Coordinates of C-alpha atoms in Angstrom, one line a residue:
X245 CA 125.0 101.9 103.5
X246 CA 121.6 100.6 105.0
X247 CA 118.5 100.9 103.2
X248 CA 116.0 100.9 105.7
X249 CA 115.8 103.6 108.4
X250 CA 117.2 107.1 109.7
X251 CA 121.2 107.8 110.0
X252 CA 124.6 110.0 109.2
X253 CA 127.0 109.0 106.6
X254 CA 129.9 111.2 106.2
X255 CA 133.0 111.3 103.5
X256 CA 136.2 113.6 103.6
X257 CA 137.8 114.8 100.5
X258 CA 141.2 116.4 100.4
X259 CA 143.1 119.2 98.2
X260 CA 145.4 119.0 95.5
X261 CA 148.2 120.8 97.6
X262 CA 147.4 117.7 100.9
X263 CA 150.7 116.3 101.1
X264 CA 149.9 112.7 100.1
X265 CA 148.4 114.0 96.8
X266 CA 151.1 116.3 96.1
X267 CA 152.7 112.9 96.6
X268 CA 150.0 111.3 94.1
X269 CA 150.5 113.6 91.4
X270 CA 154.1 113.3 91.3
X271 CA 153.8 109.9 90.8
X272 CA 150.9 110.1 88.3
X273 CA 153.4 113.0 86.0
X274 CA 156.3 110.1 86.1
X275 CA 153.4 107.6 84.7
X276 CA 152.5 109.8 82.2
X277 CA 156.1 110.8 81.4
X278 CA 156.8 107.0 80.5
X279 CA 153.6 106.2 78.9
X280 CA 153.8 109.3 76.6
X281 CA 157.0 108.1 75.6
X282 CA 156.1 104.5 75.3
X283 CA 152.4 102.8 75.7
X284 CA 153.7 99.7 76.8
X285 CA 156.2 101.1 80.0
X286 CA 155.9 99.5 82.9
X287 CA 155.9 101.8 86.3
X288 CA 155.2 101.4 89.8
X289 CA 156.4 104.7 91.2
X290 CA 155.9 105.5 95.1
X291 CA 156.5 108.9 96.2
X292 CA 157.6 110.8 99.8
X293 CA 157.3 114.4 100.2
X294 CA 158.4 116.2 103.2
X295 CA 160.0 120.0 103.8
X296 CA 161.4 121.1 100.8
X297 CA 162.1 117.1 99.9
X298 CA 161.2 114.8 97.0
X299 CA 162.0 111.1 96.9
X300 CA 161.2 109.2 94.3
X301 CA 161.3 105.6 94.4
X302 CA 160.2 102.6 92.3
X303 CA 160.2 99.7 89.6
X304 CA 160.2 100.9 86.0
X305 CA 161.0 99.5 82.3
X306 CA 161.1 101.9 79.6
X307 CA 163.2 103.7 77.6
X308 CA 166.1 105.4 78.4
X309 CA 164.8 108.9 76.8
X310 CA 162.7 109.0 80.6
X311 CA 166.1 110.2 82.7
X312 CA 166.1 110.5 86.4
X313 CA 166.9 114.5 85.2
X314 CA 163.9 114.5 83.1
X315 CA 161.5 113.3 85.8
X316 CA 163.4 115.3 88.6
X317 CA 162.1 118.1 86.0
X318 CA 158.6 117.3 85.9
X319 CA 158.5 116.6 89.8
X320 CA 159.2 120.2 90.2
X321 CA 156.6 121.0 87.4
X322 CA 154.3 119.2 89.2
X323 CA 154.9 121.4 92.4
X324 CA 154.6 124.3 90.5
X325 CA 151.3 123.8 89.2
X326 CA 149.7 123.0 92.5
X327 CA 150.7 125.8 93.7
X328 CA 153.7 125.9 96.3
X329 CA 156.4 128.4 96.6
X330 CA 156.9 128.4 100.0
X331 CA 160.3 128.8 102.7
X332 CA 158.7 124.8 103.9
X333 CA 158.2 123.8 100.7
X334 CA 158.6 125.4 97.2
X335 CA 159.0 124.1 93.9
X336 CA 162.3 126.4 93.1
X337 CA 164.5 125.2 95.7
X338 CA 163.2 121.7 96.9
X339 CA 165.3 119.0 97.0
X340 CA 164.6 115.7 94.6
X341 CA 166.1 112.4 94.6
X342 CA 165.5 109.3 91.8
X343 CA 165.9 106.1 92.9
X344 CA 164.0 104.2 90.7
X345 CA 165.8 101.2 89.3
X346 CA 164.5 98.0 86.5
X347 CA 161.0 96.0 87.0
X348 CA 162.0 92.6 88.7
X349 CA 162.7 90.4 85.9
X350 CA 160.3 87.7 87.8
X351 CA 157.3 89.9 87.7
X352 CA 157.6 91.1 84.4
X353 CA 158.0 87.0 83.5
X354 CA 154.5 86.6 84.7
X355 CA 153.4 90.2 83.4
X356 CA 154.3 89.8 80.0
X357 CA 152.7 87.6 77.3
X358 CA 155.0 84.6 75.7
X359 CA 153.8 81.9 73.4
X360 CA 150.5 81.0 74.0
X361 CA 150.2 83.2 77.2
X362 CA 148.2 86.1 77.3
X363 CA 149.7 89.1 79.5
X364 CA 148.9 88.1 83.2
X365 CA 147.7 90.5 86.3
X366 CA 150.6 92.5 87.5
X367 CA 149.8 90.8 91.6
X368 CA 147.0 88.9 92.7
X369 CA 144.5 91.2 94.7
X370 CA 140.8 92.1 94.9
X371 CA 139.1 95.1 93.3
X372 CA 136.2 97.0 93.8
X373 CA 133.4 99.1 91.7
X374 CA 130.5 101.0 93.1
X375 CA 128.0 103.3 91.6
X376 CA 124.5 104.4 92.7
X377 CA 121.5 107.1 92.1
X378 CA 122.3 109.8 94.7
X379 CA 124.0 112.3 92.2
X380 CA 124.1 112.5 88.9
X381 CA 127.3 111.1 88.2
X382 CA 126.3 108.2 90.2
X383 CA 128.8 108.5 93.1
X384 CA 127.8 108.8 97.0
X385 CA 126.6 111.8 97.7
X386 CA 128.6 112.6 100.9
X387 CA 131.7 112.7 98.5
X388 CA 130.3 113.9 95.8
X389 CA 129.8 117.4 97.8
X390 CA 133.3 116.7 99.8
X391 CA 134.5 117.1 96.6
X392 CA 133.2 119.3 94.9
X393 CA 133.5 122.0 97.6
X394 CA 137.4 121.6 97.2
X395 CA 137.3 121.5 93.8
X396 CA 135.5 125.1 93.6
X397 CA 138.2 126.5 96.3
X398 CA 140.9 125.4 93.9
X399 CA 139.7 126.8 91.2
X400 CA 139.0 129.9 92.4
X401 CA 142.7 129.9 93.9
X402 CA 144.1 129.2 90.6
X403 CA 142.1 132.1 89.0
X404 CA 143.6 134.0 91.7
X405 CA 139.5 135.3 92.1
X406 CA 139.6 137.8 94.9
X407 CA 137.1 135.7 96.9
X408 CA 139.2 133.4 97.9
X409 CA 142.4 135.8 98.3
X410 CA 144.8 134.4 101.2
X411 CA 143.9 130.7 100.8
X412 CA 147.2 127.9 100.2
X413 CA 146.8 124.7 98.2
X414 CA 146.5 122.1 101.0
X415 CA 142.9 121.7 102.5
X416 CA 140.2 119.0 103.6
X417 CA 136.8 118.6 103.5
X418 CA 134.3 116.5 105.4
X419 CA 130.6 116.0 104.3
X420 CA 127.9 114.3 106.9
X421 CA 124.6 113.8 105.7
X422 CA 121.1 112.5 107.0
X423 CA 119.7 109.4 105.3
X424 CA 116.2 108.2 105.0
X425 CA 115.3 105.0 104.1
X426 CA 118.7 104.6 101.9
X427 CA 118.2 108.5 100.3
X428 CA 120.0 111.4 101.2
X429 CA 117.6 114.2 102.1
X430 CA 119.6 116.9 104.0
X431 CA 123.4 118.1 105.4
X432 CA 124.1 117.3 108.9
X433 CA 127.5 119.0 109.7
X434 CA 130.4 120.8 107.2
X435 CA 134.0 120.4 108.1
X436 CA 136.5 122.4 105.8
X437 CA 140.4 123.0 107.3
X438 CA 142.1 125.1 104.5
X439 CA 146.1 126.8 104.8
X440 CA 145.6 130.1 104.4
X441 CA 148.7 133.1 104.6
X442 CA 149.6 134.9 107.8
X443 CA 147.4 137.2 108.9
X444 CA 144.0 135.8 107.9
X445 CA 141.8 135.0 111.5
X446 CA 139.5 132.0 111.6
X447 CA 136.2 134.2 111.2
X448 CA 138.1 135.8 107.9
X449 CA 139.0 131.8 106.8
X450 CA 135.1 131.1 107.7
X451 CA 133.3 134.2 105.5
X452 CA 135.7 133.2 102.6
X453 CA 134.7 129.2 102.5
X454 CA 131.0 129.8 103.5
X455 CA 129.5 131.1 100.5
X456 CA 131.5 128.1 98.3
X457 CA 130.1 125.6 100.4
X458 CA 126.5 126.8 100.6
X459 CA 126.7 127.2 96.4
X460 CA 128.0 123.8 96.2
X461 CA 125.2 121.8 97.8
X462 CA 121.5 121.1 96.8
X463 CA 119.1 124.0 97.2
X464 CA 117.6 123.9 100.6
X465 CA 120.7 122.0 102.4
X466 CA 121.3 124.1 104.8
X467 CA 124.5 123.7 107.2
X468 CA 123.2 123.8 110.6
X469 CA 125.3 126.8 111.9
X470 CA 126.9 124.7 114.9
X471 CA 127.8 122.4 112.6
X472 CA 129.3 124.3 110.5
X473 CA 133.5 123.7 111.3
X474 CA 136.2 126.1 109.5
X475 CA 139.7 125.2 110.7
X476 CA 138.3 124.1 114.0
X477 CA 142.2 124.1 115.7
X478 CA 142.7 128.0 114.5
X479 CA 145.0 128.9 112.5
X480 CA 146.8 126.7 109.5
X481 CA 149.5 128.5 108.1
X482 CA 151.8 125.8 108.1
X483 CA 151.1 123.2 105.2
X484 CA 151.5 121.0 103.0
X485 CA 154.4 119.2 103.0
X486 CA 156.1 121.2 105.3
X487 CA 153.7 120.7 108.1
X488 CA 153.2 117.0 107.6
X489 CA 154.8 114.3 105.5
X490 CA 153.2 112.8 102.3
X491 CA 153.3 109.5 100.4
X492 CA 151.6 108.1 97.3
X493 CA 148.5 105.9 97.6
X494 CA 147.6 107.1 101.5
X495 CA 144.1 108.8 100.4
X496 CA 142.6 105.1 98.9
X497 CA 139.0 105.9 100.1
X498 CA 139.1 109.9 99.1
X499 CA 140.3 108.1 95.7
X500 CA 137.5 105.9 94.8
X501 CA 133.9 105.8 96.9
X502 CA 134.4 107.6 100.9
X503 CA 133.6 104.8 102.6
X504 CA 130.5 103.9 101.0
X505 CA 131.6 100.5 99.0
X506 CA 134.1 98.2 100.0
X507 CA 138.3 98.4 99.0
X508 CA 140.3 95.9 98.1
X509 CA 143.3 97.9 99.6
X510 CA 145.4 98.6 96.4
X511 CA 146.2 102.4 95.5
X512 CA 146.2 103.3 92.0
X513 CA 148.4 106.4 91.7
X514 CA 152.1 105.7 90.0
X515 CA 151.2 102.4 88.2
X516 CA 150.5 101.7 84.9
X517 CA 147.6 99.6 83.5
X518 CA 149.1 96.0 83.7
X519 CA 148.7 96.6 87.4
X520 CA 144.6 95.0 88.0
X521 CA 144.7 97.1 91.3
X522 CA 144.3 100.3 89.2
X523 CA 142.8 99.2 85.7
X524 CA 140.5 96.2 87.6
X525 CA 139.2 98.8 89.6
X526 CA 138.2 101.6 87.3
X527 CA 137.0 98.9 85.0
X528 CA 134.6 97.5 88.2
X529 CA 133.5 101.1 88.7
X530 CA 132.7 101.2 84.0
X531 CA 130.5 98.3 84.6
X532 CA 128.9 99.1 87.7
X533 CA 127.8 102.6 86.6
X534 CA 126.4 101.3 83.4
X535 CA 124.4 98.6 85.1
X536 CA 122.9 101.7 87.0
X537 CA 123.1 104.4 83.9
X538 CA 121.0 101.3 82.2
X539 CA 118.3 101.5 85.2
X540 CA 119.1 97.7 86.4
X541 CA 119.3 99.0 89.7
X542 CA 119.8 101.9 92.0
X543 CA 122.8 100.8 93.7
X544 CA 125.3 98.1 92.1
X545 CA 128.8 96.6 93.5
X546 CA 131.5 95.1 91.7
X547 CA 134.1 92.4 93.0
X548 CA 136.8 90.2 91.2
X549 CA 139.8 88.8 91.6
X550 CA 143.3 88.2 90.0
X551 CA 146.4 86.4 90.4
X552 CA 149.6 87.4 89.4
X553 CA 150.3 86.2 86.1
X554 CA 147.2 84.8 85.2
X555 CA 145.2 87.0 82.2
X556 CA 141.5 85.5 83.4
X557 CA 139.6 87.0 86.7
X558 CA 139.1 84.2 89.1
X559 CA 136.0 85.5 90.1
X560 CA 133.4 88.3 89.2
X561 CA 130.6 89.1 91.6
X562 CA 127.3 91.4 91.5
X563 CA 125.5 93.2 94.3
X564 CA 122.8 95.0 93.8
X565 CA 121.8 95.5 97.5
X566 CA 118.4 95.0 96.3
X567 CA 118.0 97.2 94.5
X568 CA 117.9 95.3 91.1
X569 CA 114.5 95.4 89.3
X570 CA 114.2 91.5 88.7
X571 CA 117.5 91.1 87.9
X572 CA 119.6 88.2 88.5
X573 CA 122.8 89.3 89.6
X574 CA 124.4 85.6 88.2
X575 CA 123.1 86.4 84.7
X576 CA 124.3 89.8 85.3
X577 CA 127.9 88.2 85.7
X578 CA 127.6 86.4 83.1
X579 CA 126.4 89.2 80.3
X580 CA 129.0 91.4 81.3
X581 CA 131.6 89.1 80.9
X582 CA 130.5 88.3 77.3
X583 CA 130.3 92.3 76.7
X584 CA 133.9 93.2 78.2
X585 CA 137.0 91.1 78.2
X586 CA 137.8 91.8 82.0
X587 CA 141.9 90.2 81.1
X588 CA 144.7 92.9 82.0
X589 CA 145.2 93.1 77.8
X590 CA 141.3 93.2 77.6
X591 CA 140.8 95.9 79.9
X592 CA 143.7 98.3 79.2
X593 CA 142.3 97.8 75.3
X594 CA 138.7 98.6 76.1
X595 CA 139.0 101.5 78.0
X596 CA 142.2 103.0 76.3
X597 CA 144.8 103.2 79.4
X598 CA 148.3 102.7 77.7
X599 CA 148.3 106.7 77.1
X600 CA 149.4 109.5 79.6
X601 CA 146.4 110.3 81.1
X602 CA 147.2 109.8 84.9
X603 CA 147.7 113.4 86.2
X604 CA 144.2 114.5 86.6
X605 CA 143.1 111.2 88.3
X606 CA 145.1 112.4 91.4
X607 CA 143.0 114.8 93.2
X608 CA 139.5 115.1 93.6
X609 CA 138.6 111.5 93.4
X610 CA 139.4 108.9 90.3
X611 CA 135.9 108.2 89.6
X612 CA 132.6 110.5 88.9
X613 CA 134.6 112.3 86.8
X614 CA 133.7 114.0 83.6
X615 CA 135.3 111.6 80.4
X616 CA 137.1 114.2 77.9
X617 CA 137.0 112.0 74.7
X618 CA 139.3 114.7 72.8
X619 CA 142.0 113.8 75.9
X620 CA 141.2 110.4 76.4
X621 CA 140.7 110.4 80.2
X622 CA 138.2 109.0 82.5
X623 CA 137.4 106.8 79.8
X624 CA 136.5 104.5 82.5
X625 CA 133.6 106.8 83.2
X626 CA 131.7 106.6 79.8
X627 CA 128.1 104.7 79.6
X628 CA 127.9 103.1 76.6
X629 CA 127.1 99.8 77.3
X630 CA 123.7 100.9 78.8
X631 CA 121.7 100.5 75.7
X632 CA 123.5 96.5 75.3
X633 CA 122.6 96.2 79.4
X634 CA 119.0 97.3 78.6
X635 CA 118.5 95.0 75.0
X636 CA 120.2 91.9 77.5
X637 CA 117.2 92.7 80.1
X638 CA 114.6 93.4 78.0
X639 CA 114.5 96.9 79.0

């Protein structure tokens, strides 16, 4: 985003119950399922959902106590818990296939560590970390409230609170906001399309949504009233994946910033930690928000690179759009390399990943998250290099 000048940003969030999630968290719950029963599995589950269909598919090595039964079982779990029992789509009667079969011995050959080789990068790509002032958990603010408006709405759903009586799992958000000078200062337009049961009319849909999207933004941001869009098509009964097919890793840019940093077009959801396009990036977003938790700057961006088989980053690069106060983005690279081994084996061990933490990562955004040290997720959120960044700047 520019930091000079007047314009709209916006971001989109989606539900829990939006088919590609559903999709997401599927493929998270087999993660965790062969994590939990050994660290070192290695899984690249993709997922398809469709009416009252589940197809799992994928590259796996792990032990054989993780049967194509057992995670046929927690599929259906998974469904459950979100919410669906529906004639499209329910979790009693849906239909599941398994067809995930062995890792390719010739990636696990570059994968694994032998001799004097360290574990290598699971595929050569390019990853991505952002974080900036706008909120306090240093995320964008247009996703940030995209979020957390659908976040409210589910809770209140699964509470079964009376305020939000009628309303399905799947629903989107979409957040525009005015900039000033780089700053958000107010809310241009709302969109929120949320399934709701037969019965309910638009203006019903639009009392029930209004109150948890006014409560959910800063005091004074105020939704201009013709910009204020509930189910703007009329009526969304059908849902989910009944109304329109999901797959894992289709949401990249609900998962990580809403547009507001760059991608480097991997998904995370259904692979484990050797994979760089899931651990690289959540450790890009660690550093990235400690360099801004430390008060380097307002706004920081993370690159590297990896390439399959090879344990090193070939590169690491800083922006700090400048913002940095009299920092030099080379030394920057430099410190943080010395403070965290940025390896596959170096990150996994840092931030902890080789447990079965996956599930909650797959709605509602993978980063500006709330660390739970007792559970051990969103470990990658945690700020405790700050004080080390500050000492290394002589802040």
């Amino acid at each position: 985003m520019r930091d000079k000048g007047e314009y709209l940003f916006t971001s989109e969030s989606v539900s829990e119950g939006h088919p590609d999630k559903v999709a997401d968290r599927i493929s998270d719950t087999v993660l965790d399922a062969f994590l939990e029963a050994d660290p070192y599995a290695r899984v690249a589950c993709e997922t398809l959902v469709t009416t009252n269909r589940i197809i799992l598919a994928g590259e796996t090595r792990g032990p054989a106590s993780v049967t194509p039964e057992l995670l046929m079982h927690l599929a259906r779990m998974a469904v459950q818990d979100i919410g669906y029992d529906q004639e499209g789509f329910s979790w009693k009667n849906a239909e599941i296939a398994c067809h995930l079969h062995a890792q390719s011995a010739h990636i696990a050959q570059g994968v694994d560590a032998a001799g004097n080789k360290d574990e290598g990068a699971g595929d050569q790509g390019i990853m991505f970390g952002y974080a900036c002032t706008e909120t306090p958990d240093l995320m964008p603010a247009p996703l940030y409230y995209a979020h957390l408006i659908l976040r409210r709405i589910s809770e209140l759903r699964r509470n079964n609170d009376r305020s939000v009586a009628g309303l399905l799992p799947d629903a989107k958000s979409q957040v525009t906001l005015r900039y000033v000078d780089g700053k958000p200062v107010g809310v241009s337009s709302v969109v929120v399309s949320t399934q709701h049961e037969e019965g309910l009319t638009q203006e019903q849909v639009r009392a029930l949504v209004r109150p948890i999207v006014e409560s959910s933004l800063p005091a004074g941001w105020t939704v201009p009233e013709d910009e204020f869009y509930v189910n703007p098509t009329g009526t969304f009964v059908i849902g989910g994946p009944d109304g329109d097919c999901g797959l894992t890793g289709r949401k990249i840019i609900v998962d990580t910033y809403g547009g507001a940093a760059p991608h480097g077009g991997g998904a995370f959801s259904g692979k484990d930690p050797t994979k760089v396009d899931r651990s690289a990036a959540y450790a890009c977003r660690y550093l990235a928000k400690n360099v801004v938790a430390a008060g380097l700057a307002e706004r920081c961006t993370i690159q590297v690179s990896y390439a399959i088989g090879v344990s090193k980053p070939l590169s690491v690069y800083f922006d700090l759009h400048g913002t940095g106060r009299d920092i030099d983005e080379a030394k920057l690279a430099r410190v943080v390399n010395e403070m965290v081994n940025l390896s596959p084996r170096g990150i996994r061990e840092h931030l902890h990943l080789n447990r079965p933490i996956y599930a909650p990562t797959s709605a509602y955004g993978h980063f500006g998250r709330t660390p739970d040290l007792e559970k051990g997720t969103f470990t990658w959120e945690k700020t405790d290099l700050a004080e080390d960044l500050k000492r290394a700047f002589g802040r």
